[in-house]
XYZ file of C-alpha atoms in Angstrom:
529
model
C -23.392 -14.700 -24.237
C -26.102 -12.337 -22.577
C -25.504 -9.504 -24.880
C -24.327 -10.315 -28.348
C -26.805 -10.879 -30.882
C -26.412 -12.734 -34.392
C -26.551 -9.150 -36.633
C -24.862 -7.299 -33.362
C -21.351 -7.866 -32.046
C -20.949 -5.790 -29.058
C -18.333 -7.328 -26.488
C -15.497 -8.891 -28.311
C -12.252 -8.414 -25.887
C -10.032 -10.371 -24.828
C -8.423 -10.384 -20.741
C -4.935 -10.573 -20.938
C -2.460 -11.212 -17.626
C 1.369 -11.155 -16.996
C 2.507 -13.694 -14.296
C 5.638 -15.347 -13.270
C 7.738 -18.012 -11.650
C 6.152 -16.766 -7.842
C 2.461 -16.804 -9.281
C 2.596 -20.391 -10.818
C 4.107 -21.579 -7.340
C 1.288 -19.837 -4.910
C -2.379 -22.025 -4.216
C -4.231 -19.491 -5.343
C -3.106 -19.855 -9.067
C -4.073 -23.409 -8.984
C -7.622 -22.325 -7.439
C -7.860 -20.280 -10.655
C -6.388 -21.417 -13.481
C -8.072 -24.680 -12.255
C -11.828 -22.966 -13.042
C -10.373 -21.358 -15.994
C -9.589 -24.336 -17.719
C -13.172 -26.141 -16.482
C -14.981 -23.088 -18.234
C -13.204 -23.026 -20.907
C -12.433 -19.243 -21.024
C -11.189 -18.653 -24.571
C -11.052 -15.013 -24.008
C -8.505 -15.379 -21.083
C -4.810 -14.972 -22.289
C -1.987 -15.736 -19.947
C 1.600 -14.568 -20.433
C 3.874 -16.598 -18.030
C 7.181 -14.866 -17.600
C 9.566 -17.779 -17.613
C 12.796 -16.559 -16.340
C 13.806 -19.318 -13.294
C 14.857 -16.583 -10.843
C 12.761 -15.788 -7.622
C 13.771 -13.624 -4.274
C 16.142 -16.401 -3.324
C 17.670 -17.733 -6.421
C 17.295 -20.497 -9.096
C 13.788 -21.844 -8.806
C 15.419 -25.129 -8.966
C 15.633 -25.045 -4.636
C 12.336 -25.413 -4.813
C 10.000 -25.493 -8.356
C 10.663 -28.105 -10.650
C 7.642 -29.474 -11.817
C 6.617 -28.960 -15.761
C 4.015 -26.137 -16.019
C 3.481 -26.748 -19.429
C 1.929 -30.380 -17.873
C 0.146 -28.630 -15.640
C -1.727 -26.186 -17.396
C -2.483 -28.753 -20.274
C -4.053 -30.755 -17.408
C -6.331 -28.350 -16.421
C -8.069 -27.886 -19.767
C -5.220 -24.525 -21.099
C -3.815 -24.545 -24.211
C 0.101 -23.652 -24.148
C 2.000 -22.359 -26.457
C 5.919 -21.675 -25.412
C 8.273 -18.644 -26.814
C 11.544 -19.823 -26.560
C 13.311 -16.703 -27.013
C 11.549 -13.829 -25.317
C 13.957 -11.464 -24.812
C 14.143 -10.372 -28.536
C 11.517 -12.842 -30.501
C 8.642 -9.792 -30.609
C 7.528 -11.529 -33.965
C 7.209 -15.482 -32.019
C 5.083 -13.613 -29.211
C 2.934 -11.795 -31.601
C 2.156 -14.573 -33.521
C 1.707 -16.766 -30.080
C -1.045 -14.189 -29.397
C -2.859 -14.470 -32.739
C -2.489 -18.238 -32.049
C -4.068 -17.903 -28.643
C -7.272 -15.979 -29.603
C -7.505 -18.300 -32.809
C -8.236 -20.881 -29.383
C -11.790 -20.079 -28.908
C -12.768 -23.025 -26.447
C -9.525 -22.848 -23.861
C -7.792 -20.266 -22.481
C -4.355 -20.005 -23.208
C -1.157 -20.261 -21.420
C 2.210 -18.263 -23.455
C 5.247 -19.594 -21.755
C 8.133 -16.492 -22.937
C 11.200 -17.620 -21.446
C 13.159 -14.725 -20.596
C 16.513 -13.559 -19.193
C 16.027 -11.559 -16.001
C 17.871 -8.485 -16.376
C 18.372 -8.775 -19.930
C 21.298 -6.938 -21.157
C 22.954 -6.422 -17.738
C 26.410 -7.779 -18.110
C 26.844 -8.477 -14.285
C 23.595 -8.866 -13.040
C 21.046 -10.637 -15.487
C 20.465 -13.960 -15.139
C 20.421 -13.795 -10.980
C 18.493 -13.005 -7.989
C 20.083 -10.085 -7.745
C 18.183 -8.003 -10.304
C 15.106 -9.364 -9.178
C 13.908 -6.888 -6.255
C 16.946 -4.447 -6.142
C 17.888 -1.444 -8.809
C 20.502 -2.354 -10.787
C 22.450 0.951 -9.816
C 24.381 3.861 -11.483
C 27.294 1.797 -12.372
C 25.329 -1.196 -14.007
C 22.797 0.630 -15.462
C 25.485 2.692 -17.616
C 27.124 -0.467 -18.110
C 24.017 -1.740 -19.290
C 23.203 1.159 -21.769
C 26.412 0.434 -23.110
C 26.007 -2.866 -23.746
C 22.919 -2.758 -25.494
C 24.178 0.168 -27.700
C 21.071 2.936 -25.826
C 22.604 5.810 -26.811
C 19.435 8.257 -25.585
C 19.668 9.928 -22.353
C 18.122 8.671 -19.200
C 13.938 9.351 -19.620
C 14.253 10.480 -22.981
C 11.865 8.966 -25.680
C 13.365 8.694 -29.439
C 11.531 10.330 -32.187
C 10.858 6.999 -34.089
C 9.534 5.153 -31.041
C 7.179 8.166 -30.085
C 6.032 7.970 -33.575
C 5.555 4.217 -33.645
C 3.424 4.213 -30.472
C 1.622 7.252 -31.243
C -0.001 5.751 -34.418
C -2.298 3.413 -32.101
C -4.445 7.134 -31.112
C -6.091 7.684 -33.911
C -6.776 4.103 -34.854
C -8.162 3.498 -31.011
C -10.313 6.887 -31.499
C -11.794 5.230 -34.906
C -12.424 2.006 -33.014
C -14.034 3.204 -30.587
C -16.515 5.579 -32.768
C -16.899 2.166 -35.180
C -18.167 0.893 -31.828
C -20.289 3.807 -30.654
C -22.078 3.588 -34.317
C -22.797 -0.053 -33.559
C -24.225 -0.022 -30.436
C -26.381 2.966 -31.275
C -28.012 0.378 -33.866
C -28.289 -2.141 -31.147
C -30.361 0.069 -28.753
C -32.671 1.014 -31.654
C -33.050 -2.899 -31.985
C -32.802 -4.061 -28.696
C -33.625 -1.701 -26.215
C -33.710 -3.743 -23.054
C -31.019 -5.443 -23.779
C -28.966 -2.051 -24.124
C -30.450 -1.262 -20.939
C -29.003 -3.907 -18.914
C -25.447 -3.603 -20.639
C -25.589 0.640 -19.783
C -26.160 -0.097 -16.447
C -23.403 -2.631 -16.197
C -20.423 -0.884 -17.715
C -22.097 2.807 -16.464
C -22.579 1.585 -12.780
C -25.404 3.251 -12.744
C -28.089 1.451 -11.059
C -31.954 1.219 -12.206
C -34.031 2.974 -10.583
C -36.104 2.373 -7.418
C -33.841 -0.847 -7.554
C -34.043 -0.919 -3.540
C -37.695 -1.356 -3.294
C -37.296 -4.938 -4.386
C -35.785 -5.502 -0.957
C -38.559 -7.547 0.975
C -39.601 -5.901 4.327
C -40.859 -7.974 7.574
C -42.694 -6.976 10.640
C -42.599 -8.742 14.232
C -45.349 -10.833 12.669
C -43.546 -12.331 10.092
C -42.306 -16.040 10.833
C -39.063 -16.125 12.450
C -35.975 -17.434 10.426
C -32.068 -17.666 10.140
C -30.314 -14.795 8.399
C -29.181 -16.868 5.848
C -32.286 -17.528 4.539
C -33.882 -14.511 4.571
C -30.382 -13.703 2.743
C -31.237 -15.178 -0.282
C -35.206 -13.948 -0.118
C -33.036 -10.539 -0.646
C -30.524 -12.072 -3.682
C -33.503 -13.691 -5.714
C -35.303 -10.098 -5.259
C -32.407 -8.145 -6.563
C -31.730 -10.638 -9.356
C -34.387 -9.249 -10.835
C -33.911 -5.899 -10.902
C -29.607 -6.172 -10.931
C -28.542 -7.064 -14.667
C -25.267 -7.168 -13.457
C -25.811 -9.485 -10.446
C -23.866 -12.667 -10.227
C -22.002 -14.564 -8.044
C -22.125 -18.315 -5.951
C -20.665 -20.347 -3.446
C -17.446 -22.637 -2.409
C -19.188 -25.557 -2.796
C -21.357 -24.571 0.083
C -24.765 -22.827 -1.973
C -27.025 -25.284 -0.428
C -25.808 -24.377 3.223
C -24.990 -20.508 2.297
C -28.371 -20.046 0.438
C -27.167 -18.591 -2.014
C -28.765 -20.084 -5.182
C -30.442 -17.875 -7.663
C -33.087 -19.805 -8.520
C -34.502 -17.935 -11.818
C -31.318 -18.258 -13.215
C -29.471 -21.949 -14.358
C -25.018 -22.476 -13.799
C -22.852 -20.392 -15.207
C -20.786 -23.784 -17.014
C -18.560 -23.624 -20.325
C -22.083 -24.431 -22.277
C -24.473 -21.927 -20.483
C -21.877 -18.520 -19.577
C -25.090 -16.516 -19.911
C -26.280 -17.726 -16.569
C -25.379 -16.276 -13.326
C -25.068 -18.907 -10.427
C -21.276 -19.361 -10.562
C -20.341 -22.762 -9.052
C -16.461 -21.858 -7.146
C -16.112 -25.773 -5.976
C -13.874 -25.752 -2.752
C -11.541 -23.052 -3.612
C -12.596 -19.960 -1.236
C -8.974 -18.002 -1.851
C -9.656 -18.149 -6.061
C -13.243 -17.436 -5.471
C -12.367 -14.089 -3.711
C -10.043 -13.154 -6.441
C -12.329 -13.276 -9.230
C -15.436 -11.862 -7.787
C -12.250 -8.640 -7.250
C -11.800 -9.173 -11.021
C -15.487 -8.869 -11.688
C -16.493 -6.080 -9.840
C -13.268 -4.328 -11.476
C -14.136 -5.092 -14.886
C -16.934 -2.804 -14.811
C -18.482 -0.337 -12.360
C -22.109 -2.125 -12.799
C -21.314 -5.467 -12.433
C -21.987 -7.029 -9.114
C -20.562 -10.488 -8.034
C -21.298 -11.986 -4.670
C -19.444 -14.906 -3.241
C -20.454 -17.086 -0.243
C -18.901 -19.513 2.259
C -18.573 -20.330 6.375
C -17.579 -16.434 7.748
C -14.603 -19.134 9.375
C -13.698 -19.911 5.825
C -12.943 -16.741 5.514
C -9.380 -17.374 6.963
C -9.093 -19.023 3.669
C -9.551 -16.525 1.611
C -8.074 -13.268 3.820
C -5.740 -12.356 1.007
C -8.741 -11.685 -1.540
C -10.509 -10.007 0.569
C -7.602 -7.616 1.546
C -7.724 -6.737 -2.174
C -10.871 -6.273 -2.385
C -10.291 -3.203 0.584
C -6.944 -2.225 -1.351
C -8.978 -2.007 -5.061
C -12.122 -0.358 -3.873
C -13.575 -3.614 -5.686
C -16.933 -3.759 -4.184
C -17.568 -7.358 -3.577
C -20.448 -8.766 -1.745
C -19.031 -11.460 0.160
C -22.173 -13.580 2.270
C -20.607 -15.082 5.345
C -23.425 -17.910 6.812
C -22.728 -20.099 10.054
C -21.209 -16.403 11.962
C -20.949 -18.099 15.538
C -21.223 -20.667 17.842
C -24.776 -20.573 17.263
C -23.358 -23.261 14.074
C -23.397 -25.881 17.107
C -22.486 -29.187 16.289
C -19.551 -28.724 13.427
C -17.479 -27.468 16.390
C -14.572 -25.178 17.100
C -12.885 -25.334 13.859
C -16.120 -24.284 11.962
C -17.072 -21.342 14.430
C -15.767 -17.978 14.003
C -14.770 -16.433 17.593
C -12.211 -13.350 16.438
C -13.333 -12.910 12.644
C -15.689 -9.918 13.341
C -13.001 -8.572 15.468
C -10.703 -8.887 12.246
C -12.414 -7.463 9.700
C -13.380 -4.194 11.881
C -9.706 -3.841 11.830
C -9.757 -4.100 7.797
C -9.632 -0.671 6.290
C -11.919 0.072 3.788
C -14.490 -3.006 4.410
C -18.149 -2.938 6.048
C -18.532 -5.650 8.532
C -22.140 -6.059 8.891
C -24.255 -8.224 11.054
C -27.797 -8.343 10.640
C -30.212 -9.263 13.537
C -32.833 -10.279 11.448
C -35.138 -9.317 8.046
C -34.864 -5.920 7.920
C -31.568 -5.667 8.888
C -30.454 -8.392 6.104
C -32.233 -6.468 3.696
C -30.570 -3.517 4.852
C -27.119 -4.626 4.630
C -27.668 -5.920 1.089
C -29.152 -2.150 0.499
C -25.684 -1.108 1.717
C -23.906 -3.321 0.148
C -25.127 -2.732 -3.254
C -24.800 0.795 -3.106
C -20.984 0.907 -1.983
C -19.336 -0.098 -4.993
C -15.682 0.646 -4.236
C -15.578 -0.526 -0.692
C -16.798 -4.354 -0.119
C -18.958 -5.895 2.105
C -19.005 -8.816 4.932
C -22.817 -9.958 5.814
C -22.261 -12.412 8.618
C -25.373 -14.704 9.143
C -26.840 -17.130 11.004
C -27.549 -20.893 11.006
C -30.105 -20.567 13.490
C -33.821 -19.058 13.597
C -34.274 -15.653 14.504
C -37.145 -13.619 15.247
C -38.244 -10.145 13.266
C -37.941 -7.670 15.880
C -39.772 -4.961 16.673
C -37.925 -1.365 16.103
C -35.585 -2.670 13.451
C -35.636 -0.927 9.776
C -33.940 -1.370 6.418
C -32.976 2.523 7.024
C -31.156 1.975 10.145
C -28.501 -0.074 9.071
C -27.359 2.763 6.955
C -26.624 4.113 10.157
C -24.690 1.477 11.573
C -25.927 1.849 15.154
C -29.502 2.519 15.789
C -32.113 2.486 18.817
C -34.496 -0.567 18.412
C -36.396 0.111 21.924
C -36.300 3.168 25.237
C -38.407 3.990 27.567
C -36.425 6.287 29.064
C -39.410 9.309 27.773
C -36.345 11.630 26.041
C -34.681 11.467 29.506
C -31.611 9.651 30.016
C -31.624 5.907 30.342
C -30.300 3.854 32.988
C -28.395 2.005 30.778
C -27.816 1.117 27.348
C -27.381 -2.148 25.725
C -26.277 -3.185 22.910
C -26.234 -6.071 20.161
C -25.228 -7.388 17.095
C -26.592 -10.112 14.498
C -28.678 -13.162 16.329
C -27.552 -11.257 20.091
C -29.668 -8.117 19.790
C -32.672 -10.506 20.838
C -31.033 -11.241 23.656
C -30.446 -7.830 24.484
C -33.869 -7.074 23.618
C -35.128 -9.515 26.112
C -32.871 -8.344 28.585
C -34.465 -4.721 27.725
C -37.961 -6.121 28.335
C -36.774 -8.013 32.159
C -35.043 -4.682 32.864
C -37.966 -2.112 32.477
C -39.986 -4.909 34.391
C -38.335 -4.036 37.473
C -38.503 -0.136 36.678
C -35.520 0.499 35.179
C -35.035 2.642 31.967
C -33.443 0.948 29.091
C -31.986 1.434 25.161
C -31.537 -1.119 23.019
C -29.555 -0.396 20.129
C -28.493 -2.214 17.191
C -24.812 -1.783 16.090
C -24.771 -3.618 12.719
C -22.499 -1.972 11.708
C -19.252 -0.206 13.624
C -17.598 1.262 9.914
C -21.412 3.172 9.063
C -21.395 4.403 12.640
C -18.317 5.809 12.407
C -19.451 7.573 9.332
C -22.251 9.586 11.084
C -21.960 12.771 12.131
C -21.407 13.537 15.994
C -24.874 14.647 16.936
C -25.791 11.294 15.239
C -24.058 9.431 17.611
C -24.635 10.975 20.705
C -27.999 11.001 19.699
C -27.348 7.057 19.876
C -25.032 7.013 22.897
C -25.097 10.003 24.831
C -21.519 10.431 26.210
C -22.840 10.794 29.964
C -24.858 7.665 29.674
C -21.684 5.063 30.603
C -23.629 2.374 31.917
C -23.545 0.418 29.118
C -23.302 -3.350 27.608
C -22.620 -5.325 24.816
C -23.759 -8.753 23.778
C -21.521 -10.424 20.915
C -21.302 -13.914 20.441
C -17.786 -13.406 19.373
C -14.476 -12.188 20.863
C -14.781 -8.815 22.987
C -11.654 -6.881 21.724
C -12.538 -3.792 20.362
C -15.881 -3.672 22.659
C -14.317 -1.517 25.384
C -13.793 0.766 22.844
C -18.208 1.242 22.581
C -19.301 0.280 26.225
C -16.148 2.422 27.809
C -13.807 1.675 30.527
C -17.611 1.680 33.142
C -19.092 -0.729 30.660
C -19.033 -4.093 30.213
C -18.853 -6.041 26.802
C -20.115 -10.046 26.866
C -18.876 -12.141 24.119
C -16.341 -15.184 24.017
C -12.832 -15.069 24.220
C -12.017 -18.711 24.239
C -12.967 -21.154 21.105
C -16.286 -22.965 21.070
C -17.570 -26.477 21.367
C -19.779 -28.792 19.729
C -23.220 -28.586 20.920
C -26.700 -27.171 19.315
C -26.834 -23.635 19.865
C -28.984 -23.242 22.593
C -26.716 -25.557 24.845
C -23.438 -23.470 23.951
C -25.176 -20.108 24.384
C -25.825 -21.083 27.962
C -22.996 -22.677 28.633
C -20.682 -19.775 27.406
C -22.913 -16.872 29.082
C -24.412 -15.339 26.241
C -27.789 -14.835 27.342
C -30.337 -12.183 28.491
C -29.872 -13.151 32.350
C -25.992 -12.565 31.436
C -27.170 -9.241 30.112
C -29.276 -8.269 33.147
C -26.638 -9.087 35.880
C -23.937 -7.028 33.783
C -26.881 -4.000 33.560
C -26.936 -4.095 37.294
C -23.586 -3.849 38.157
C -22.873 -1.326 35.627
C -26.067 0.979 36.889
């Protein structure tokens, strides 16, 4: 839709997918199959595996319902093999049927024996996760009259696959010819599709990122979040993403651009509706489809229990997903307990492969987007606030490539008399703590640990540069559980967050209530000095 012109045909694939009995049963499926059908993806081919046999048995104990229904339902169009264990000519022509469907995606229901051709075994659970072992699998040969030794490839089928290299090498310079005639034509067009399925990103790119000084009008994260998206939609051809039905409250509307819908799919604001676990999936199966192609996807950081699974995958597939996480504490107030996230940060530190980030205010959101864009095969958690915060002074875009940073010291290069430390709407706190502290003639750090996974990815002088190992009066301020803290302040330090769930009550009110404030900070200093 973005690319293709009337005299220039330049993406024309179709996305195919094998699935089976387990996939139609899980949420997740519905979440996206659901969207599917609502935009009407006519590209998207779906072979479903229909062979009644999961880990315990017979589907029967427990899926009965008519799939073929279902999927009609929801906008597919379904076509059904009945005999799929040898009918190679009914599911090639099902596949020229299905991308003859140019307004629906399509559903192929093959029905298939499991374990075809296993005289003891097909047809059951059995064959399902085990090996069929030595004895079956001769007995099996036999029975389908193999002949060929165990690994070895016949002449004729070698010769029938191999005739699909020189016609893919023709293809592909047919292609290569075309698109040379498209750049000549439309140059910035060819720009923006180079970048996407290269990766590589346009240069100076980053300096689109706003920048803020103590001056600059206070403000939640969230918002300052999508100053940052609407600035790198700009410059980002292959930015795109949206919300779970949450844009208005996440921010995360790209407002030079319309809804990506069945009728406008050149457009980039992708509406998810209420279906966080499907929404993490497909933002993985954007960011995989090419290296330049940048999907974001947005929702409560609590929500994100919702979609765990997705986001797993995104760690396991070095898919680099953006995913914007508003309303990151009990600084939400009044929605309560259920909608404030107390051990998510916690969680995701303990995620391989994923950058938990929380940005304190401006400079630090812009920072972690800067991040964020630039680590394409490892994805990224931006947890912000509901609430105002103020641009402080000492933060910096460059910093939160570090992770952990020094905002404020007076120690005069000596050693401080302690260090404290903060995270996301907490480092003001710390920061005013800082400020008290040095009142009364005490030496103080204030660093900003945005990020624990970049910190760990500095280089040891870095860090002690940071926190100097024989500084251990030290403390944290996180408006979230502790675990893990000990692990920065030390066994002499002492970490302040909440290790109980919240309440309803506007922020201010809960932050006193539950200690997480700078006179908190100060009496922990003291007894840690």
């Amino acid at each position: 839709a973005r690319f293709n012109k009337p005299d220039a045909e330049i993406v024309d694939h179709y996305t195919y997918c094998i699935l089976g009995d387990g996939c139609q049963m899980e949420g997740i499926a519905q979440e996206a199959c659901s969207l599917a059908g609502h935009w009407g993806l006519g590209k998207l081919i779906a072979l479903y595996d229909d062979n009644h046999i999961s880990i315990d048995g017979d589907t029967a104990i427990a899926f009965t319902e008519s799939v073929d229904l279902r999927f009609e339902a929801l906008g597919w169009h379904v076509i059904w093999v009945k005999n799929g264990n040898t009918g190679y000519d009914e599911i090639r022509a099902a596949i020229k049927e299905a991308q003859s469907v140019k307004d629906k995606p399509t559903l192929i229901k093959v029905t298939t024996t499991i374990g075809f051709g296993s005289p003891n075994k097909s047809n059951s659970y059995s064959v399902h996760g085990s090996a069929l072992g030595s004895k079956e699998v001769e007995a099996t040969r036999q029975n389908l009259g193999w002949p060929y030794e165990p690994f070895h490839v016949p002449e004729e089928v070698k010769k029938h696959w191999s005739r699909h290299t020189p016609e893919g090498a023709s293809l592909e310079a047919e292609w290569t010819s075309k698109f040379a005639e498209y750049e000549k034509k439309y140059p910035t067009e060819a720009a923006e599709f180079k970048s996407i399925i290269t990766g590589e990103l346009p240069a100076g790119w980053e300096k689109a990122l706003p920048t803020y000084t103590p001056e600059t009008p206070g403000d939640a994260t969230r918002n300052l979040s999508q100053q940052c998206l609407n600035a790198l939609a700009k410059v980002l051809p292959g930015l795109l993403g949206g919300s779970a039905d949450l844009a208005s409250s996440n921010m995360t509307l790209l407002k030079m651009f319309g809804d990506f819908q069945k009728d406008t799919p050149e457009e980039r604001n992708v509406r998810f509706g209420v279906r966080e676990h499907g929404m993490g999936a497909i933002c993985n199966g954007i960011a995989l489809h090419s290296p330049g192609l940048i999907p974001y996807c947005a929702t409560f950081f609590v929500f994100t229990d919702y979609m765990r699974g997705a986001m797993r995958i995104s760690a396991l597939s070095e898919s680099g997903v953006i995913y914007v996480m508003t309303h990151d504490s009990i600084g939400l107030g009044e929605d309560g307990p259920t909608h404030q996230p107390i051990e998510h940060l916690a969680s995701f530190r303990a995620m391989p492969n994923i950058l938990m980030l929380r940005p304190a205010d401006g400079n630090e959101t812009a920072g972690s987007y800067k991040v964020a864009v630039e680590n394409r095969k490892t994805p990224s958690i931006l947890a912000l606030s509901r609430q105002k915060l103020p641009n402080l002074p000492g933060t910096s875009i460059e910093g939160v490539a570090k992770g952990g940073y020094t905002i404020s010291d007076n120690s005069s290069g000596n050693k401080p008399d302690v260090i404290l430390i903060g995270t996301g709407s907490e480092l003001e706190i710390a920061a005013k703590a800082g400020d008290e502290l040095r009142k009364e003639g005490k030496s103080v750090r204030v660093v900003s640990f945005v990020s624990w996974e970049l910190f760990e990815q500095q280089s040891d002088e870095y860090k002690e540069s940071v926190l100097p190992a024989d500084v251990t009066a030290r403390v944290s301020i996180e408006a979230g559980s502790t675990f893990g803290w000990h692990k920065i302040v030390g066994s002499k330090g002492k970490a302040i967050g909440i290790d109980k769930f919240g309440a309803s009550a506007p922020a201010g009110i809960i932050y006193k209530e539950y200690g997480i404030t700078a006179e908190a900070v100060i009496e922990a200093a003291k007894s840690v000095c």
